[in-house]
């Protein structure tokens, strides 16, 4: 890509966007279903869909977007987040952890739930970022592909490590060094979003399903298996089952995974590829086993004890939502202090108890147990060391790789 040209989406990438926003990660609501939002298909080049504003990305050569900081004079933070991604009081009138932060620091937080999906939100802030202007936001929460893009373009401010003692000390090792932000110089995760195997024990007649090999080859499951329409989750899990590392995937490995999936399609082992709509079929037992997002399972298991999950021995895929300070934000220091605050163990526990997602905060379990012992014991919220060690992420892709990979995946799933 030339230095001053905006990234553009291929037809395959556009199709992946539509899948995600229609019934995939980007379509999920937060409390009843996992919102593993964002378009996994857009790790590097994706937000080019929004470049129609006519302003090319103004990449900063040093990758850091510094601004005049007004934190000492203006005790405030403007924080944009997803809906139902923050604890709230029983009467719905206050947000306890934010209120406690303000009481302690004197910093007022203007909290706005104005992120509905990554693509739409980026469309709101891209013109200001490209023009070198303040977006009006000091802290945002975006999924890993968009965080990677903003860092690459120099549209995120490098964080002051001296203001992050709790975050640095308590960040779980599995989230410490993504390839798009080594050492977490620009971002800290808000939550982790796992893709694992789920099955209905009544539909499998008591048999456990715990590998992609079973999903693709077990004749007793034929026609009762679903996989996800999110390329990184489905292909990533298949790569792991083949002994390949999604963080190091090359073209040959990718093609081998697609071929393996194609064989399962051809013999009608796979019923369909789905977004979040697999949940009702899994609940009823029409789908016996599938690839699922962990947040769905926490909700499904409340009403249906037949729904089980398993972590493949080969490993599972994880995405993250991440806190960033946008370029030219007025209150960088205040925002960084708020990031660190959410890595204090009691605060992290209070947040996890409300939102029920994987906490990226190491050591939060005992504090969460004081609030709800069952949640603290749930590995989909507090992964133990063995589960954390099995977490994998798909590597960042170039625009050219993205196009090629999505075209092959779209052909596989009939999109």
mmCIF file of N, CA and C in Angstrom, residues 79 81-88 95 97-98 111 113 190 342 351 354-355:
data_model
loop_
_atom_site.group_PDB
_atom_site.id
_atom_site.type_symbol
_atom_site.label_atom_id
_atom_site.label_comp_id
_atom_site.label_asym_id
_atom_site.label_seq_id
_atom_site.Cartn_x
_atom_site.Cartn_y
_atom_site.Cartn_z
ATOM 1 N N UNK A 79 -15.334 8.778 27.651
ATOM 2 C CA UNK A 79 -15.103 7.348 27.458
ATOM 3 C C UNK A 79 -16.228 6.760 26.606
ATOM 4 N N UNK A 81 -17.870 3.366 24.898
ATOM 5 C CA UNK A 81 -17.848 1.922 25.117
ATOM 6 C C UNK A 81 -19.063 1.293 24.445
ATOM 7 N N UNK A 82 -19.101 -0.042 24.476
ATOM 8 C CA UNK A 82 -20.237 -0.804 23.978
ATOM 9 C C UNK A 82 -21.375 -0.775 25.002
ATOM 10 N N UNK A 83 -22.588 -1.093 24.570
ATOM 11 C CA UNK A 83 -23.709 -1.175 25.492
ATOM 12 C C UNK A 83 -23.535 -2.373 26.419
ATOM 13 N N UNK A 84 -24.000 -2.219 27.650
ATOM 14 C CA UNK A 84 -23.986 -3.277 28.664
ATOM 15 C C UNK A 84 -22.603 -3.897 28.846
ATOM 16 N N UNK A 85 -21.590 -3.053 28.782
ATOM 17 C CA UNK A 85 -20.211 -3.493 28.947
ATOM 18 C C UNK A 85 -19.580 -2.810 30.150
ATOM 19 N N UNK A 86 -20.434 -2.372 31.078
ATOM 20 C CA UNK A 86 -20.002 -1.689 32.299
ATOM 21 C C UNK A 86 -21.010 -2.004 33.395
ATOM 22 N N UNK A 87 -20.518 -2.196 34.615
ATOM 23 C CA UNK A 87 -21.411 -2.478 35.721
ATOM 24 C C UNK A 87 -22.365 -1.310 35.967
ATOM 25 N N UNK A 88 -23.553 -1.648 36.439
ATOM 26 C CA UNK A 88 -24.574 -0.642 36.715
ATOM 27 C C UNK A 88 -25.315 -1.034 37.987
ATOM 28 N N UNK A 95 -23.270 3.970 37.854
ATOM 29 C CA UNK A 95 -22.279 2.968 37.467
ATOM 30 C C UNK A 95 -21.242 2.927 38.586
ATOM 31 N N UNK A 97 -18.468 1.362 39.631
ATOM 32 C CA UNK A 97 -17.010 1.466 39.542
ATOM 33 C C UNK A 97 -16.580 2.836 39.018
ATOM 34 N N UNK A 98 -17.305 3.394 38.074
ATOM 35 C CA UNK A 98 -16.971 4.727 37.579
ATOM 36 C C UNK A 98 -17.200 5.776 38.672
ATOM 37 N N UNK A 111 -19.430 9.023 30.347
ATOM 38 C CA UNK A 111 -19.472 7.668 29.803
ATOM 39 C C UNK A 111 -20.582 7.568 28.764
ATOM 40 N N UNK A 113 -22.338 5.088 25.682
ATOM 41 C CA UNK A 113 -22.470 3.785 25.036
ATOM 42 C C UNK A 113 -22.788 4.023 23.557
ATOM 43 N N UNK A 190 -9.804 -5.135 27.593
ATOM 44 C CA UNK A 190 -10.974 -5.026 28.474
ATOM 45 C C UNK A 190 -11.536 -6.413 28.764
ATOM 46 N N UNK A 342 -9.011 -0.140 36.298
ATOM 47 C CA UNK A 342 -9.751 -1.370 36.020
ATOM 48 C C UNK A 342 -8.883 -2.622 36.089
ATOM 49 N N UNK A 351 -16.378 -5.609 37.820
ATOM 50 C CA UNK A 351 -16.712 -5.538 36.398
ATOM 51 C C UNK A 351 -17.028 -6.921 35.841
ATOM 52 N N UNK A 354 -20.401 -8.410 36.560
ATOM 53 C CA UNK A 354 -21.528 -7.856 35.822
ATOM 54 C C UNK A 354 -21.551 -8.281 34.363
ATOM 55 N N UNK A 355 -20.395 -8.211 33.673
ATOM 56 C CA UNK A 355 -20.421 -8.423 32.222
ATOM 57 C C UNK A 355 -20.208 -9.874 31.815
#
